[in-house]
């Protein structure tokens, strides 16, 4: 959010323009806000609301995984290093959200069974 031109030119190998700078800032804010929300609810009890939070986070990560590789394939990003780190991070986050979502769903199902 603070230095989108640096991110685009140095890390992504892309030419900055006004629209790209706005989108980089917007995406940065979005991801920081989602991370903050996940941090705030990390200790909350298993619930349908927590299931919704985990599902939304998983959907976000799955949606982000192909973005940087597609930018590389289209020529917007110029090096493998411009997309590989983010792609790996989003893949690992997706795995983590999926793991905790499955775990939560099992716990919720067990709590609904008659004793």
GROMACS .gro file of N, CA and C in nm:
model
  345
    1UNK      N    1   0.082  -0.119   0.000
    1UNK     CA    2   0.000   0.000   0.000
    1UNK      C    3   0.086   0.126   0.000
    2UNK      N    4   0.202   0.118   0.065
    2UNK     CA    5   0.286   0.236   0.081
    2UNK      C    6   0.373   0.262  -0.042
    3UNK      N    7   0.422   0.156  -0.103
    3UNK     CA    8   0.514   0.172  -0.217
    3UNK      C    9   0.475   0.080  -0.332
    4UNK      N   10   0.358   0.104  -0.392
    4UNK     CA   11   0.315   0.013  -0.500
    4UNK      C   12   0.406   0.017  -0.622
    5UNK      N   13   0.467   0.130  -0.653
    5UNK     CA   14   0.557   0.136  -0.769
    5UNK      C   15   0.678   0.046  -0.746
    6UNK      N   16   0.730   0.045  -0.624
    6UNK     CA   17   0.842  -0.043  -0.589
    6UNK      C   18   0.801  -0.188  -0.606
    7UNK      N   19   0.683  -0.223  -0.555
    7UNK     CA   20   0.633  -0.360  -0.568
    7UNK      C   21   0.624  -0.400  -0.714
    8UNK      N   22   0.564  -0.314  -0.795
    8UNK     CA   23   0.543  -0.349  -0.935
    8UNK      C   24   0.672  -0.357  -1.013
    9UNK      N   25   0.762  -0.260  -0.995
    9UNK     CA   26   0.884  -0.259  -1.076
    9UNK      C   27   0.989  -0.356  -1.024
   10UNK      N   28   1.015  -0.355  -0.894
   10UNK     CA   29   1.123  -0.435  -0.838
   10UNK      C   30   1.085  -0.581  -0.818
   11UNK      N   31   0.970  -0.606  -0.760
   11UNK     CA   32   0.933  -0.743  -0.727
   11UNK      C   33   0.856  -0.813  -0.839
   12UNK      N   34   0.775  -0.739  -0.911
   12UNK     CA   35   0.693  -0.800  -1.016
   12UNK      C   36   0.750  -0.784  -1.156
   13UNK      N   37   0.842  -0.692  -1.174
   13UNK     CA   38   0.898  -0.669  -1.306
   13UNK      C   39   0.795  -0.613  -1.402
   14UNK      N   40   0.702  -0.534  -1.351
   14UNK     CA   41   0.594  -0.478  -1.433
   14UNK      C   42   0.607  -0.327  -1.439
   15UNK      N   43   0.558  -0.270  -1.546
   15UNK     CA   44   0.561  -0.125  -1.561
   15UNK      C   45   0.444  -0.064  -1.485
   16UNK      N   46   0.474   0.027  -1.392
   16UNK     CA   47   0.363   0.089  -1.318
   16UNK      C   48   0.292   0.193  -1.404
   17UNK      N   49   0.164   0.206  -1.380
   17UNK     CA   50   0.084   0.312  -1.438
   17UNK      C   51  -0.019   0.350  -1.333
   18UNK      N   52  -0.088   0.460  -1.348
   18UNK     CA   53  -0.181   0.502  -1.243
   18UNK      C   54  -0.283   0.396  -1.203
   19UNK      N   55  -0.340   0.325  -1.298
   19UNK     CA   56  -0.439   0.222  -1.266
   19UNK      C   57  -0.376   0.107  -1.189
   20UNK      N   58  -0.257   0.064  -1.231
   20UNK     CA   59  -0.189  -0.046  -1.162
   20UNK      C   60  -0.154  -0.007  -1.019
   21UNK      N   61  -0.114   0.118  -0.998
   21UNK     CA   62  -0.081   0.164  -0.863
   21UNK      C   63  -0.205   0.161  -0.772
   22UNK      N   64  -0.318   0.205  -0.825
   22UNK     CA   65  -0.443   0.201  -0.747
   22UNK      C   66  -0.480   0.056  -0.715
   23UNK      N   67  -0.470  -0.032  -0.814
   23UNK     CA   68  -0.506  -0.172  -0.791
   23UNK      C   69  -0.410  -0.239  -0.692
   24UNK      N   70  -0.282  -0.206  -0.698
   24UNK     CA   71  -0.186  -0.262  -0.602
   24UNK      C   72  -0.220  -0.217  -0.460
   25UNK      N   73  -0.252  -0.090  -0.444
   25UNK     CA   74  -0.291  -0.039  -0.311
   25UNK      C   75  -0.422  -0.104  -0.264
   26UNK      N   76  -0.518  -0.115  -0.352
   26UNK     CA   77  -0.647  -0.174  -0.318
   26UNK      C   78  -0.630  -0.320  -0.276
   27UNK      N   79  -0.553  -0.394  -0.353
   27UNK     CA   80  -0.529  -0.534  -0.321
   27UNK      C   81  -0.454  -0.547  -0.189
   28UNK      N   82  -0.356  -0.463  -0.167
   28UNK     CA   83  -0.282  -0.465  -0.040
   28UNK      C   84  -0.372  -0.441   0.079
   29UNK      N   85  -0.460  -0.341   0.067
   29UNK     CA   86  -0.553  -0.312   0.176
   29UNK      C   87  -0.648  -0.428   0.198
   30UNK      N   88  -0.700  -0.484   0.091
   30UNK     CA   89  -0.791  -0.598   0.101
   30UNK      C   90  -0.725  -0.714   0.175
   31UNK      N   91  -0.605  -0.750   0.134
   31UNK     CA   92  -0.537  -0.864   0.195
   31UNK      C   93  -0.501  -0.838   0.342
   32UNK      N   94  -0.459  -0.717   0.373
   32UNK     CA   95  -0.429  -0.684   0.513
   32UNK      C   96  -0.555  -0.687   0.599
   33UNK      N   97  -0.666  -0.641   0.545
   33UNK     CA   98  -0.792  -0.642   0.619
   33UNK      C   99  -0.840  -0.785   0.642
   34UNK      N  100  -0.830  -0.870   0.542
   34UNK     CA  101  -0.870  -1.010   0.557
   34UNK      C  102  -0.780  -1.079   0.660
   35UNK      N  103  -0.650  -1.050   0.655
   35UNK     CA  104  -0.558  -1.108   0.753
   35UNK      C  105  -0.592  -1.059   0.894
   36UNK      N  106  -0.625  -0.933   0.907
   36UNK     CA  107  -0.663  -0.876   1.037
   36UNK      C  108  -0.789  -0.944   1.090
   37UNK      N  109  -0.887  -0.963   1.003
   37UNK     CA  110  -1.010  -1.031   1.045
   37UNK      C  111  -0.980  -1.173   1.091
   38UNK      N  112  -0.898  -1.246   1.016
   38UNK     CA  113  -0.862  -1.382   1.054
   38UNK      C  114  -0.790  -1.383   1.189
   39UNK      N  115  -0.705  -1.285   1.212
   39UNK     CA  116  -0.635  -1.273   1.340
   39UNK      C  117  -0.734  -1.248   1.453
   40UNK      N  118  -0.831  -1.162   1.430
   40UNK     CA  119  -0.928  -1.128   1.535
   40UNK      C  120  -1.018  -1.246   1.574
   41UNK      N  121  -1.050  -1.335   1.481
   41UNK     CA  122  -1.141  -1.446   1.511
   41UNK      C  123  -1.068  -1.577   1.541
   42UNK      N  124  -0.936  -1.573   1.544
   42UNK     CA  125  -0.859  -1.698   1.558
   42UNK      C  126  -0.895  -1.779   1.681
   43UNK      N  127  -0.936  -1.717   1.789
   43UNK     CA  128  -0.967  -1.789   1.912
   43UNK      C  129  -1.115  -1.812   1.934
   44UNK      N  130  -1.198  -1.773   1.839
   44UNK     CA  131  -1.342  -1.789   1.855
   44UNK      C  132  -1.381  -1.936   1.849
   45UNK      N  133  -1.491  -1.966   1.913
   45UNK     CA  134  -1.541  -2.104   1.916
   45UNK      C  135  -1.591  -2.147   1.778
   46UNK      N  136  -1.597  -2.279   1.760
   46UNK     CA  137  -1.654  -2.335   1.637
   46UNK      C  138  -1.799  -2.291   1.627
   47UNK      N  139  -1.837  -2.242   1.510
   47UNK     CA  140  -1.974  -2.194   1.490
   47UNK      C  141  -1.999  -2.183   1.340
   48UNK      N  142  -2.124  -2.171   1.301
   48UNK     CA  143  -2.154  -2.147   1.160
   48UNK      C  144  -2.088  -2.018   1.109
   49UNK      N  145  -2.076  -1.917   1.196
   49UNK     CA  146  -2.010  -1.793   1.155
   49UNK      C  147  -1.863  -1.817   1.125
   50UNK      N  148  -1.795  -1.894   1.210
   50UNK     CA  149  -1.654  -1.926   1.186
   50UNK      C  150  -1.641  -2.008   1.058
   51UNK      N  151  -1.736  -2.096   1.034
   51UNK     CA  152  -1.735  -2.174   0.910
   51UNK      C  153  -1.744  -2.081   0.788
   52UNK      N  154  -1.828  -1.979   0.798
   52UNK     CA  155  -1.841  -1.883   0.688
   52UNK      C  156  -1.712  -1.804   0.668
   53UNK      N  157  -1.648  -1.764   0.777
   53UNK     CA  158  -1.521  -1.690   0.768
   53UNK      C  159  -1.414  -1.777   0.702
   54UNK      N  160  -1.403  -1.902   0.744
   54UNK     CA  161  -1.303  -1.992   0.684
   54UNK      C  162  -1.334  -2.019   0.537
   55UNK      N  163  -1.461  -2.038   0.505
   55UNK     CA  164  -1.501  -2.064   0.366
   55UNK      C  165  -1.468  -1.945   0.278
   56UNK      N  166  -1.497  -1.825   0.325
   56UNK     CA  167  -1.467  -1.705   0.247
   56UNK      C  168  -1.317  -1.687   0.228
   57UNK      N  169  -1.239  -1.712   0.333
   57UNK     CA  170  -1.094  -1.702   0.321
   57UNK      C  171  -1.039  -1.806   0.224
   58UNK      N  172  -1.092  -1.927   0.229
   58UNK     CA  173  -1.049  -2.030   0.135
   58UNK      C  174  -1.082  -1.989  -0.008
   59UNK      N  175  -1.202  -1.937  -0.030
   59UNK     CA  176  -1.241  -1.892  -0.165
   59UNK      C  177  -1.150  -1.781  -0.214
   60UNK      N  178  -1.116  -1.688  -0.126
   60UNK     CA  179  -1.025  -1.579  -0.163
   60UNK      C  180  -0.889  -1.634  -0.207
   61UNK      N  181  -0.833  -1.722  -0.128
   61UNK     CA  182  -0.700  -1.777  -0.160
   61UNK      C  183  -0.705  -1.857  -0.291
   62UNK      N  184  -0.809  -1.938  -0.309
   62UNK     CA  185  -0.820  -2.015  -0.432
   62UNK      C  186  -0.835  -1.924  -0.553
   63UNK      N  187  -0.905  -1.813  -0.536
   63UNK     CA  188  -0.919  -1.717  -0.644
   63UNK      C  189  -0.790  -1.644  -0.676
   64UNK      N  190  -0.707  -1.623  -0.574
   64UNK     CA  191  -0.581  -1.550  -0.595
   64UNK      C  192  -0.469  -1.637  -0.652
   65UNK      N  193  -0.475  -1.767  -0.630
   65UNK     CA  194  -0.366  -1.856  -0.676
   65UNK      C  195  -0.333  -1.837  -0.823
   66UNK      N  196  -0.429  -1.833  -0.915
   66UNK     CA  197  -0.392  -1.821  -1.056
   66UNK      C  198  -0.360  -1.680  -1.104
   67UNK      N  199  -0.384  -1.578  -1.023
   67UNK     CA  200  -0.370  -1.441  -1.071
   67UNK      C  201  -0.228  -1.406  -1.117
   68UNK      N  202  -0.129  -1.428  -1.032
   68UNK     CA  203   0.008  -1.392  -1.069
   68UNK      C  204   0.063  -1.479  -1.181
   69UNK      N  205   0.039  -1.612  -1.181
   69UNK     CA  206   0.083  -1.690  -1.297
   69UNK      C  207   0.020  -1.644  -1.428
   70UNK      N  208  -0.108  -1.604  -1.422
   70UNK     CA  209  -0.172  -1.554  -1.544
   70UNK      C  210  -0.108  -1.422  -1.587
   71UNK      N  211  -0.072  -1.338  -1.492
   71UNK     CA  212  -0.004  -1.212  -1.526
   71UNK      C  213   0.132  -1.240  -1.589
   72UNK      N  214   0.201  -1.342  -1.539
   72UNK     CA  215   0.331  -1.379  -1.597
   72UNK      C  216   0.311  -1.432  -1.740
   73UNK      N  217   0.213  -1.519  -1.758
   73UNK     CA  218   0.191  -1.578  -1.891
   73UNK      C  219   0.146  -1.473  -1.993
   74UNK      N  220   0.080  -1.368  -1.946
   74UNK     CA  221   0.037  -1.263  -2.040
   74UNK      C  222   0.147  -1.160  -2.065
   75UNK      N  223   0.258  -1.169  -1.990
   75UNK     CA  224   0.368  -1.076  -2.008
   75UNK      C  225   0.362  -0.954  -1.916
   76UNK      N  226   0.258  -0.945  -1.832
   76UNK     CA  227   0.249  -0.832  -1.739
   76UNK      C  228   0.359  -0.839  -1.634
   77UNK      N  229   0.389  -0.959  -1.587
   77UNK     CA  230   0.502  -0.982  -1.496
   77UNK      C  231   0.610  -1.052  -1.578
   78UNK      N  232   0.736  -1.022  -1.547
   78UNK     CA  233   0.843  -1.065  -1.637
   78UNK      C  234   0.935  -1.175  -1.585
   79UNK      N  235   0.926  -1.211  -1.459
   79UNK     CA  236   1.014  -1.316  -1.407
   79UNK      C  237   0.933  -1.416  -1.325
   80UNK      N  238   0.989  -1.536  -1.311
   80UNK     CA  239   0.925  -1.638  -1.226
   80UNK      C  240   0.917  -1.586  -1.083
   81UNK      N  241   1.018  -1.515  -1.040
   81UNK     CA  242   1.019  -1.459  -0.905
   81UNK      C  243   0.911  -1.355  -0.884
   82UNK      N  244   0.853  -1.306  -0.991
   82UNK     CA  245   0.746  -1.207  -0.978
   82UNK      C  246   0.614  -1.271  -0.938
   83UNK      N  247   0.603  -1.403  -0.954
   83UNK     CA  248   0.477  -1.465  -0.918
   83UNK      C  249   0.490  -1.585  -0.825
   84UNK      N  250   0.601  -1.655  -0.829
   84UNK     CA  251   0.613  -1.779  -0.752
   84UNK      C  252   0.594  -1.759  -0.601
   85UNK      N  253   0.657  -1.660  -0.537
   85UNK     CA  254   0.638  -1.646  -0.392
   85UNK      C  255   0.492  -1.624  -0.352
   86UNK      N  256   0.423  -1.533  -0.422
   86UNK     CA  257   0.282  -1.509  -0.388
   86UNK      C  258   0.196  -1.632  -0.414
   87UNK      N  259   0.223  -1.702  -0.523
   87UNK     CA  260   0.145  -1.820  -0.556
   87UNK      C  261   0.162  -1.927  -0.449
   88UNK      N  262   0.284  -1.947  -0.403
   88UNK     CA  263   0.311  -2.045  -0.297
   88UNK      C  264   0.242  -2.003  -0.167
   89UNK      N  265   0.250  -1.876  -0.132
   89UNK     CA  266   0.185  -1.827  -0.010
   89UNK      C  267   0.034  -1.849  -0.018
   90UNK      N  268  -0.028  -1.815  -0.130
   90UNK     CA  269  -0.173  -1.833  -0.143
   90UNK      C  270  -0.210  -1.981  -0.140
   91UNK      N  271  -0.127  -2.066  -0.198
   91UNK     CA  272  -0.151  -2.210  -0.193
   91UNK      C  273  -0.144  -2.261  -0.050
   92UNK      N  274  -0.041  -2.219   0.024
   92UNK     CA  275  -0.028  -2.263   0.163
   92UNK      C  276  -0.142  -2.211   0.250
   93UNK      N  277  -0.181  -2.086   0.229
   93UNK     CA  278  -0.295  -2.032   0.304
   93UNK      C  279  -0.423  -2.108   0.270
   94UNK      N  280  -0.444  -2.141   0.144
   94UNK     CA  281  -0.562  -2.218   0.104
   94UNK      C  282  -0.562  -2.354   0.173
   95UNK      N  283  -0.448  -2.419   0.177
   95UNK     CA  284  -0.438  -2.548   0.245
   95UNK      C  285  -0.472  -2.532   0.393
   96UNK      N  286  -0.419  -2.429   0.455
   96UNK     CA  287  -0.447  -2.404   0.597
   96UNK      C  288  -0.595  -2.378   0.622
   97UNK      N  289  -0.655  -2.290   0.542
   97UNK     CA  290  -0.798  -2.262   0.560
   97UNK      C  291  -0.882  -2.387   0.534
   98UNK      N  292  -0.846  -2.467   0.434
   98UNK     CA  293  -0.919  -2.591   0.406
   98UNK      C  294  -0.906  -2.688   0.523
   99UNK      N  295  -0.787  -2.700   0.577
   99UNK     CA  296  -0.763  -2.790   0.692
   99UNK      C  297  -0.853  -2.751   0.809
  100UNK      N  298  -0.850  -2.624   0.846
  100UNK     CA  299  -0.930  -2.580   0.960
  100UNK      C  300  -1.080  -2.582   0.931
  101UNK      N  301  -1.117  -2.563   0.806
  101UNK     CA  302  -1.258  -2.573   0.769
  101UNK      C  303  -1.308  -2.716   0.784
  102UNK      N  304  -1.230  -2.813   0.738
  102UNK     CA  305  -1.268  -2.954   0.753
  102UNK      C  306  -1.275  -2.990   0.901
  103UNK      N  307  -1.176  -2.947   0.976
  103UNK     CA  308  -1.172  -2.974   1.120
  103UNK      C  309  -1.295  -2.913   1.190
  104UNK      N  310  -1.329  -2.790   1.154
  104UNK     CA  311  -1.444  -2.723   1.213
  104UNK      C  312  -1.573  -2.796   1.177
  105UNK      N  313  -1.587  -2.833   1.052
  105UNK     CA  314  -1.710  -2.902   1.010
  105UNK      C  315  -1.726  -3.035   1.083
  106UNK      N  316  -1.618  -3.107   1.105
  106UNK     CA  317  -1.626  -3.232   1.182
  106UNK      C  318  -1.669  -3.204   1.325
  107UNK      N  319  -1.614  -3.099   1.385
  107UNK     CA  320  -1.650  -3.063   1.522
  107UNK      C  321  -1.796  -3.022   1.531
  108UNK      N  322  -1.843  -2.943   1.435
  108UNK     CA  323  -1.983  -2.901   1.435
  108UNK      C  324  -2.076  -3.021   1.416
  109UNK      N  325  -2.040  -3.112   1.327
  109UNK     CA  326  -2.122  -3.231   1.304
  109UNK      C  327  -2.127  -3.318   1.429
  110UNK      N  328  -2.014  -3.332   1.497
  110UNK     CA  329  -2.010  -3.412   1.620
  110UNK      C  330  -2.094  -3.347   1.730
  111UNK      N  331  -2.094  -3.218   1.736
  111UNK     CA  332  -2.171  -3.148   1.841
  111UNK      C  333  -2.322  -3.156   1.815
  112UNK      N  334  -2.360  -3.179   1.692
  112UNK     CA  335  -2.504  -3.188   1.657
  112UNK      C  336  -2.560  -3.329   1.677
  113UNK      N  337  -2.472  -3.428   1.686
  113UNK     CA  338  -2.518  -3.567   1.705
  113UNK      C  339  -2.575  -3.585   1.844
  114UNK      N  340  -2.683  -3.661   1.852
  114UNK     CA  341  -2.737  -3.689   1.986
  114UNK      C  342  -2.636  -3.773   2.065
  115UNK      N  343  -2.628  -3.744   2.191
  115UNK     CA  344  -2.533  -3.814   2.279
  115UNK      C  345  -2.588  -3.946   2.327
   0.00000   0.00000   0.00000
